[in-house]
Amino acid sequence: MQPIPVHYNKALGVVILCAGLFVGGTGLLVVKPLLIGLGLLQTVIGLGYVSRPVAMVFEDRVEMKNLLGMTMKTHDVPRRDLQVRDGKVYKKGNRTALFGGFLAHQPDIAALKQSLS
């Protein structure tokens, strides 16, 4: 079965991307290399938020990803032992969320919840 990707919040990514373009554009207008660099960095981060997944849910594990796409942490939790509450993903019987909330794209969380039932 295919892994289920859960992406970063698209709205947050667009806000970061627009802010980066604004800061970089302002830096170009006033010819400040520091502002241009900060705007470029912020734009790259915004692109990562728009395009990259925060987690990949496999049948036997959950892999947490960073903005570069590398796996940073692996939770050895089978998909059947996951549950979704209040837009966050938990291991059954655990109070600490694995991921979710404002940082995660809620339609992806809803698709994961649908696949769990």
mmCIF file with all atom_site columns, N, CA and C in Angstrom, residues 11-66:
data_model
loop_
_atom_site.group_PDB
_atom_site.id
_atom_site.type_symbol
_atom_site.label_atom_id
_atom_site.label_alt_id
_atom_site.label_comp_id
_atom_site.label_asym_id
_atom_site.label_entity_id
_atom_site.label_seq_id
_atom_site.pdbx_PDB_ins_code
_atom_site.Cartn_x
_atom_site.Cartn_y
_atom_site.Cartn_z
_atom_site.occupancy
_atom_site.B_iso_or_equiv
_atom_site.pdbx_formal_charge
_atom_site.auth_seq_id
_atom_site.auth_comp_id
_atom_site.auth_asym_id
_atom_site.auth_atom_id
_atom_site.pdbx_PDB_model_num
ATOM 1   N N  . ALA A 1 11 ? -1.459 27.400 3.666  1.00 0.00 ? 11 ALA A N  1
ATOM 2   C CA . ALA A 1 11 ? -1.683 28.834 3.915  1.00 0.00 ? 11 ALA A CA 1
ATOM 3   C C  . ALA A 1 11 ? -0.468 29.456 4.602  1.00 0.00 ? 11 ALA A C  1
ATOM 4   N N  . LEU A 1 12 ? 0.097  28.752 5.556  1.00 0.00 ? 12 LEU A N  1
ATOM 5   C CA . LEU A 1 12 ? 1.288  29.253 6.234  1.00 0.00 ? 12 LEU A CA 1
ATOM 6   C C  . LEU A 1 12 ? 2.452  29.351 5.256  1.00 0.00 ? 12 LEU A C  1
ATOM 7   N N  . GLY A 1 13 ? 2.584  28.377 4.375  1.00 0.00 ? 13 GLY A N  1
ATOM 8   C CA . GLY A 1 13 ? 3.639  28.410 3.363  1.00 0.00 ? 13 GLY A CA 1
ATOM 9   C C  . GLY A 1 13 ? 3.496  29.585 2.418  1.00 0.00 ? 13 GLY A C  1
ATOM 10  N N  . VAL A 1 14 ? 2.269  29.888 2.010  1.00 0.00 ? 14 VAL A N  1
ATOM 11  C CA . VAL A 1 14 ? 2.037  31.014 1.109  1.00 0.00 ? 14 VAL A CA 1
ATOM 12  C C  . VAL A 1 14 ? 2.354  32.335 1.805  1.00 0.00 ? 14 VAL A C  1
ATOM 13  N N  . VAL A 1 15 ? 1.996  32.454 3.079  1.00 0.00 ? 15 VAL A N  1
ATOM 14  C CA . VAL A 1 15 ? 2.305  33.677 3.829  1.00 0.00 ? 15 VAL A CA 1
ATOM 15  C C  . VAL A 1 15 ? 3.820  33.869 3.935  1.00 0.00 ? 15 VAL A C  1
ATOM 16  N N  . ILE A 1 16 ? 4.546  32.804 4.262  1.00 0.00 ? 16 ILE A N  1
ATOM 17  C CA . ILE A 1 16 ? 6.001  32.893 4.369  1.00 0.00 ? 16 ILE A CA 1
ATOM 18  C C  . ILE A 1 16 ? 6.614  33.217 3.007  1.00 0.00 ? 16 ILE A C  1
ATOM 19  N N  . LEU A 1 17 ? 6.094  32.594 1.961  1.00 0.00 ? 17 LEU A N  1
ATOM 20  C CA . LEU A 1 17 ? 6.592  32.840 0.610  1.00 0.00 ? 17 LEU A CA 1
ATOM 21  C C  . LEU A 1 17 ? 6.370  34.299 0.191  1.00 0.00 ? 17 LEU A C  1
ATOM 22  N N  . CYS A 1 18 ? 5.184  34.819 0.434  1.00 0.00 ? 18 CYS A N  1
ATOM 23  C CA . CYS A 1 18 ? 4.887  36.221 0.081  1.00 0.00 ? 18 CYS A CA 1
ATOM 24  C C  . CYS A 1 18 ? 5.740  37.193 0.893  1.00 0.00 ? 18 CYS A C  1
ATOM 25  N N  . ALA A 1 19 ? 5.916  36.890 2.179  1.00 0.00 ? 19 ALA A N  1
ATOM 26  C CA . ALA A 1 19 ? 6.755  37.755 3.007  1.00 0.00 ? 19 ALA A CA 1
ATOM 27  C C  . ALA A 1 19 ? 8.197  37.746 2.520  1.00 0.00 ? 19 ALA A C  1
ATOM 28  N N  . GLY A 1 20 ? 8.683  36.584 2.116  1.00 0.00 ? 20 GLY A N  1
ATOM 29  C CA . GLY A 1 20 ? 10.042 36.492 1.585  1.00 0.00 ? 20 GLY A CA 1
ATOM 30  C C  . GLY A 1 20 ? 10.209 37.264 0.296  1.00 0.00 ? 20 GLY A C  1
ATOM 31  N N  . LEU A 1 21 ? 9.208  37.177 -0.578 1.00 0.00 ? 21 LEU A N  1
ATOM 32  C CA . LEU A 1 21 ? 9.274  37.940 -1.827 1.00 0.00 ? 21 LEU A CA 1
ATOM 33  C C  . LEU A 1 21 ? 9.219  39.438 -1.548 1.00 0.00 ? 21 LEU A C  1
ATOM 34  N N  . PHE A 1 22 ? 8.421  39.844 -0.568 1.00 0.00 ? 22 PHE A N  1
ATOM 35  C CA . PHE A 1 22 ? 8.335  41.259 -0.209 1.00 0.00 ? 22 PHE A CA 1
ATOM 36  C C  . PHE A 1 22 ? 9.662  41.772 0.358  1.00 0.00 ? 22 PHE A C  1
ATOM 37  N N  . VAL A 1 23 ? 10.237 41.006 1.278  1.00 0.00 ? 23 VAL A N  1
ATOM 38  C CA . VAL A 1 23 ? 11.506 41.417 1.883  1.00 0.00 ? 23 VAL A CA 1
ATOM 39  C C  . VAL A 1 23 ? 12.616 41.440 0.835  1.00 0.00 ? 23 VAL A C  1
ATOM 40  N N  . GLY A 1 24 ? 12.672 40.409 -0.009 1.00 0.00 ? 24 GLY A N  1
ATOM 41  C CA . GLY A 1 24 ? 13.690 40.375 -1.059 1.00 0.00 ? 24 GLY A CA 1
ATOM 42  C C  . GLY A 1 24 ? 13.517 41.488 -2.072 1.00 0.00 ? 24 GLY A C  1
ATOM 43  N N  . GLY A 1 25 ? 12.263 41.764 -2.445 1.00 0.00 ? 25 GLY A N  1
ATOM 44  C CA . GLY A 1 25 ? 11.995 42.860 -3.382 1.00 0.00 ? 25 GLY A CA 1
ATOM 45  C C  . GLY A 1 25 ? 12.346 44.208 -2.799 1.00 0.00 ? 25 GLY A C  1
ATOM 46  N N  . THR A 1 26 ? 12.038 44.397 -1.517 1.00 0.00 ? 26 THR A N  1
ATOM 47  C CA . THR A 1 26 ? 12.411 45.643 -0.849 1.00 0.00 ? 26 THR A CA 1
ATOM 48  C C  . THR A 1 26 ? 13.925 45.786 -0.791 1.00 0.00 ? 26 THR A C  1
ATOM 49  N N  . GLY A 1 27 ? 14.608 44.673 -0.543 1.00 0.00 ? 27 GLY A N  1
ATOM 50  C CA . GLY A 1 27 ? 16.074 44.700 -0.527 1.00 0.00 ? 27 GLY A CA 1
ATOM 51  C C  . GLY A 1 27 ? 16.657 45.075 -1.873 1.00 0.00 ? 27 GLY A C  1
ATOM 52  N N  . LEU A 1 28 ? 16.020 44.605 -2.942 1.00 0.00 ? 28 LEU A N  1
ATOM 53  C CA . LEU A 1 28 ? 16.474 44.988 -4.284 1.00 0.00 ? 28 LEU A CA 1
ATOM 54  C C  . LEU A 1 28 ? 16.253 46.479 -4.544 1.00 0.00 ? 28 LEU A C  1
ATOM 55  N N  . LEU A 1 29 ? 15.118 46.996 -4.083 1.00 0.00 ? 29 LEU A N  1
ATOM 56  C CA . LEU A 1 29 ? 14.815 48.418 -4.306 1.00 0.00 ? 29 LEU A CA 1
ATOM 57  C C  . LEU A 1 29 ? 15.768 49.348 -3.563 1.00 0.00 ? 29 LEU A C  1
ATOM 58  N N  . VAL A 1 30 ? 16.122 48.972 -2.332 1.00 0.00 ? 30 VAL A N  1
ATOM 59  C CA . VAL A 1 30 ? 17.004 49.840 -1.540 1.00 0.00 ? 30 VAL A CA 1
ATOM 60  C C  . VAL A 1 30 ? 18.464 49.384 -1.612 1.00 0.00 ? 30 VAL A C  1
ATOM 61  N N  . VAL A 1 31 ? 18.739 48.371 -2.405 1.00 0.00 ? 31 VAL A N  1
ATOM 62  C CA . VAL A 1 31 ? 20.085 47.836 -2.646 1.00 0.00 ? 31 VAL A CA 1
ATOM 63  C C  . VAL A 1 31 ? 20.787 47.488 -1.326 1.00 0.00 ? 31 VAL A C  1
ATOM 64  N N  . LYS A 1 32 ? 20.140 46.616 -0.556 1.00 0.00 ? 32 LYS A N  1
ATOM 65  C CA . LYS A 1 32 ? 20.708 46.122 0.705  1.00 0.00 ? 32 LYS A CA 1
ATOM 66  C C  . LYS A 1 32 ? 20.909 44.612 0.575  1.00 0.00 ? 32 LYS A C  1
ATOM 67  N N  . PRO A 1 33 ? 22.150 44.161 0.467  1.00 0.00 ? 33 PRO A N  1
ATOM 68  C CA . PRO A 1 33 ? 22.419 42.724 0.277  1.00 0.00 ? 33 PRO A CA 1
ATOM 69  C C  . PRO A 1 33 ? 21.877 41.842 1.415  1.00 0.00 ? 33 PRO A C  1
ATOM 70  N N  . LEU A 1 34 ? 21.878 42.368 2.636  1.00 0.00 ? 34 LEU A N  1
ATOM 71  C CA . LEU A 1 34 ? 21.368 41.584 3.757  1.00 0.00 ? 34 LEU A CA 1
ATOM 72  C C  . LEU A 1 34 ? 19.871 41.311 3.589  1.00 0.00 ? 34 LEU A C  1
ATOM 73  N N  . LEU A 1 35 ? 19.107 42.326 3.197  1.00 0.00 ? 35 LEU A N  1
ATOM 74  C CA . LEU A 1 35 ? 17.673 42.133 2.962  1.00 0.00 ? 35 LEU A CA 1
ATOM 75  C C  . LEU A 1 35 ? 17.415 41.188 1.797  1.00 0.00 ? 35 LEU A C  1
ATOM 76  N N  . ILE A 1 36 ? 18.226 41.291 0.758  1.00 0.00 ? 36 ILE A N  1
ATOM 77  C CA . ILE A 1 36 ? 18.069 40.391 -0.390 1.00 0.00 ? 36 ILE A CA 1
ATOM 78  C C  . ILE A 1 36 ? 18.314 38.944 0.055  1.00 0.00 ? 36 ILE A C  1
ATOM 79  N N  . GLY A 1 37 ? 19.355 38.730 0.841  1.00 0.00 ? 37 GLY A N  1
ATOM 80  C CA . GLY A 1 37 ? 19.664 37.384 1.339  1.00 0.00 ? 37 GLY A CA 1
ATOM 81  C C  . GLY A 1 37 ? 18.584 36.846 2.257  1.00 0.00 ? 37 GLY A C  1
ATOM 82  N N  . LEU A 1 38 ? 18.088 37.690 3.163  1.00 0.00 ? 38 LEU A N  1
ATOM 83  C CA . LEU A 1 38 ? 17.027 37.245 4.069  1.00 0.00 ? 38 LEU A CA 1
ATOM 84  C C  . LEU A 1 38 ? 15.742 36.936 3.299  1.00 0.00 ? 38 LEU A C  1
ATOM 85  N N  . GLY A 1 39 ? 15.432 37.759 2.312  1.00 0.00 ? 39 GLY A N  1
ATOM 86  C CA . GLY A 1 39 ? 14.249 37.506 1.498  1.00 0.00 ? 39 GLY A CA 1
ATOM 87  C C  . GLY A 1 39 ? 14.372 36.214 0.710  1.00 0.00 ? 39 GLY A C  1
ATOM 88  N N  . LEU A 1 40 ? 15.556 35.960 0.190  1.00 0.00 ? 40 LEU A N  1
ATOM 89  C CA . LEU A 1 40 ? 15.790 34.724 -0.554 1.00 0.00 ? 40 LEU A CA 1
ATOM 90  C C  . LEU A 1 40 ? 15.657 33.505 0.366  1.00 0.00 ? 40 LEU A C  1
ATOM 91  N N  . LEU A 1 41 ? 16.230 33.596 1.554  1.00 0.00 ? 41 LEU A N  1
ATOM 92  C CA . LEU A 1 41 ? 16.134 32.499 2.517  1.00 0.00 ? 41 LEU A CA 1
ATOM 93  C C  . LEU A 1 41 ? 14.677 32.241 2.904  1.00 0.00 ? 41 LEU A C  1
ATOM 94  N N  . GLN A 1 42 ? 13.944 33.300 3.163  1.00 0.00 ? 42 GLN A N  1
ATOM 95  C CA . GLN A 1 42 ? 12.548 33.161 3.544  1.00 0.00 ? 42 GLN A CA 1
ATOM 96  C C  . GLN A 1 42 ? 11.714 32.595 2.388  1.00 0.00 ? 42 GLN A C  1
ATOM 97  N N  . THR A 1 43 ? 12.026 32.967 1.181  1.00 0.00 ? 43 THR A N  1
ATOM 98  C CA . THR A 1 43 ? 11.325 32.432 0.010  1.00 0.00 ? 43 THR A CA 1
ATOM 99  C C  . THR A 1 43 ? 11.581 30.937 -0.143 1.00 0.00 ? 43 THR A C  1
ATOM 100 N N  . VAL A 1 44 ? 12.810 30.512 0.076  1.00 0.00 ? 44 VAL A N  1
ATOM 101 C CA . VAL A 1 44 ? 13.135 29.079 -0.009 1.00 0.00 ? 44 VAL A CA 1
ATOM 102 C C  . VAL A 1 44 ? 12.382 28.300 1.070  1.00 0.00 ? 44 VAL A C  1
ATOM 103 N N  . ILE A 1 45 ? 12.307 28.852 2.272  1.00 0.00 ? 45 ILE A N  1
ATOM 104 C CA . ILE A 1 45 ? 11.562 28.197 3.350  1.00 0.00 ? 45 ILE A CA 1
ATOM 105 C C  . ILE A 1 45 ? 10.080 28.120 2.992  1.00 0.00 ? 45 ILE A C  1
ATOM 106 N N  . GLY A 1 46 ? 9.524  29.186 2.442  1.00 0.00 ? 46 GLY A N  1
ATOM 107 C CA . GLY A 1 46 ? 8.128  29.175 2.020  1.00 0.00 ? 46 GLY A CA 1
ATOM 108 C C  . GLY A 1 46 ? 7.858  28.148 0.937  1.00 0.00 ? 46 GLY A C  1
ATOM 109 N N  . LEU A 1 47 ? 8.781  28.007 -0.010 1.00 0.00 ? 47 LEU A N  1
ATOM 110 C CA . LEU A 1 47 ? 8.632  26.979 -1.054 1.00 0.00 ? 47 LEU A CA 1
ATOM 111 C C  . LEU A 1 47 ? 8.652  25.572 -0.449 1.00 0.00 ? 47 LEU A C  1
ATOM 112 N N  . GLY A 1 48 ? 9.492  25.385 0.565  1.00 0.00 ? 48 GLY A N  1
ATOM 113 C CA . GLY A 1 48 ? 9.527  24.091 1.251  1.00 0.00 ? 48 GLY A CA 1
ATOM 114 C C  . GLY A 1 48 ? 8.212  23.784 1.943  1.00 0.00 ? 48 GLY A C  1
ATOM 115 N N  . TYR A 1 49 ? 7.632  24.786 2.585  1.00 0.00 ? 49 TYR A N  1
ATOM 116 C CA . TYR A 1 49 ? 6.348  24.594 3.253  1.00 0.00 ? 49 TYR A CA 1
ATOM 117 C C  . TYR A 1 49 ? 5.245  24.266 2.255  1.00 0.00 ? 49 TYR A C  1
ATOM 118 N N  . VAL A 1 50 ? 5.294  24.845 1.075  1.00 0.00 ? 50 VAL A N  1
ATOM 119 C CA . VAL A 1 50 ? 4.253  24.617 0.082  1.00 0.00 ? 50 VAL A CA 1
ATOM 120 C C  . VAL A 1 50 ? 4.404  23.240 -0.578 1.00 0.00 ? 50 VAL A C  1
ATOM 121 N N  . SER A 1 51 ? 5.629  22.745 -0.735 1.00 0.00 ? 51 SER A N  1
ATOM 122 C CA . SER A 1 51 ? 5.834  21.551 -1.554 1.00 0.00 ? 51 SER A CA 1
ATOM 123 C C  . SER A 1 51 ? 6.211  20.283 -0.793 1.00 0.00 ? 51 SER A C  1
ATOM 124 N N  . ARG A 1 52 ? 6.730  20.362 0.401  1.00 0.00 ? 52 ARG A N  1
ATOM 125 C CA . ARG A 1 52 ? 7.259  19.176 1.090  1.00 0.00 ? 52 ARG A CA 1
ATOM 126 C C  . ARG A 1 52 ? 6.280  18.610 2.124  1.00 0.00 ? 52 ARG A C  1
ATOM 127 N N  . PRO A 1 53 ? 6.316  17.299 2.365  1.00 0.00 ? 53 PRO A N  1
ATOM 128 C CA . PRO A 1 53 ? 5.492  16.716 3.436  1.00 0.00 ? 53 PRO A CA 1
ATOM 129 C C  . PRO A 1 53 ? 6.186  16.837 4.789  1.00 0.00 ? 53 PRO A C  1
ATOM 130 N N  . VAL A 1 54 ? 5.385  16.987 5.825  1.00 0.00 ? 54 VAL A N  1
ATOM 131 C CA . VAL A 1 54 ? 5.922  17.007 7.185  1.00 0.00 ? 54 VAL A CA 1
ATOM 132 C C  . VAL A 1 54 ? 6.085  15.576 7.703  1.00 0.00 ? 54 VAL A C  1
ATOM 133 N N  . ALA A 1 55 ? 5.257  14.646 7.175  1.00 0.00 ? 55 ALA A N  1
ATOM 134 C CA . ALA A 1 55 ? 5.329  13.254 7.611  1.00 0.00 ? 55 ALA A CA 1
ATOM 135 C C  . ALA A 1 55 ? 4.847  12.344 6.490  1.00 0.00 ? 55 ALA A C  1
ATOM 136 N N  . MET A 1 56 ? 5.363  11.128 6.504  1.00 0.00 ? 56 MET A N  1
ATOM 137 C CA . MET A 1 56 ? 4.912  10.076 5.597  1.00 0.00 ? 56 MET A CA 1
ATOM 138 C C  . MET A 1 56 ? 4.436  8.923  6.477  1.00 0.00 ? 56 MET A C  1
ATOM 139 N N  . VAL A 1 57 ? 3.188  8.514  6.284  1.00 0.00 ? 57 VAL A N  1
ATOM 140 C CA . VAL A 1 57 ? 2.614  7.442  7.089  1.00 0.00 ? 57 VAL A CA 1
ATOM 141 C C  . VAL A 1 57 ? 2.611  6.171  6.259  1.00 0.00 ? 57 VAL A C  1
ATOM 142 N N  . PHE A 1 58 ? 3.454  5.218  6.653  1.00 0.00 ? 58 PHE A N  1
ATOM 143 C CA . PHE A 1 58 ? 3.538  3.914  6.004  1.00 0.00 ? 58 PHE A CA 1
ATOM 144 C C  . PHE A 1 58 ? 2.685  2.921  6.792  1.00 0.00 ? 58 PHE A C  1
ATOM 145 N N  . GLU A 1 59 ? 2.593  1.692  6.322  1.00 0.00 ? 59 GLU A N  1
ATOM 146 C CA . GLU A 1 59 ? 1.823  0.661  7.024  1.00 0.00 ? 59 GLU A CA 1
ATOM 147 C C  . GLU A 1 59 ? 2.419  0.333  8.394  1.00 0.00 ? 59 GLU A C  1
ATOM 148 N N  . ASP A 1 60 ? 3.756  0.377  8.493  1.00 0.00 ? 60 ASP A N  1
ATOM 149 C CA . ASP A 1 60 ? 4.423  -0.075 9.716  1.00 0.00 ? 60 ASP A CA 1
ATOM 150 C C  . ASP A 1 60 ? 5.159  1.020  10.478 1.00 0.00 ? 60 ASP A C  1
ATOM 151 N N  . ARG A 1 61 ? 5.155  2.252  9.952  1.00 0.00 ? 61 ARG A N  1
ATOM 152 C CA . ARG A 1 61 ? 5.915  3.313  10.622 1.00 0.00 ? 61 ARG A CA 1
ATOM 153 C C  . ARG A 1 61 ? 5.428  4.687  10.157 1.00 0.00 ? 61 ARG A C  1
ATOM 154 N N  . VAL A 1 62 ? 5.856  5.693  10.917 1.00 0.00 ? 62 VAL A N  1
ATOM 155 C CA . VAL A 1 62 ? 5.613  7.093  10.562 1.00 0.00 ? 62 VAL A CA 1
ATOM 156 C C  . VAL A 1 62 ? 6.975  7.773  10.495 1.00 0.00 ? 62 VAL A C  1
ATOM 157 N N  . GLU A 1 63 ? 7.291  8.377  9.346  1.00 0.00 ? 63 GLU A N  1
ATOM 158 C CA . GLU A 1 63 ? 8.563  9.080  9.177  1.00 0.00 ? 63 GLU A CA 1
ATOM 159 C C  . GLU A 1 63 ? 8.314  10.585 9.199  1.00 0.00 ? 63 GLU A C  1
ATOM 160 N N  . MET A 1 64 ? 9.015  11.274 10.089 1.00 0.00 ? 64 MET A N  1
ATOM 161 C CA . MET A 1 64 ? 8.943  12.728 10.173 1.00 0.00 ? 64 MET A CA 1
ATOM 162 C C  . MET A 1 64 ? 10.035 13.300 9.274  1.00 0.00 ? 64 MET A C  1
ATOM 163 N N  . LYS A 1 65 ? 9.670  14.259 8.443  1.00 0.00 ? 65 LYS A N  1
ATOM 164 C CA . LYS A 1 65 ? 10.601 14.826 7.459  1.00 0.00 ? 65 LYS A CA 1
ATOM 165 C C  . LYS A 1 65 ? 10.935 16.275 7.824  1.00 0.00 ? 65 LYS A C  1
ATOM 166 N N  . ASN A 1 66 ? 12.075 16.746 7.306  1.00 0.00 ? 66 ASN A N  1
ATOM 167 C CA . ASN A 1 66 ? 12.388 18.163 7.423  1.00 0.00 ? 66 ASN A CA 1
ATOM 168 C C  . ASN A 1 66 ? 12.108 18.844 6.083  1.00 0.00 ? 66 ASN A C  1
#
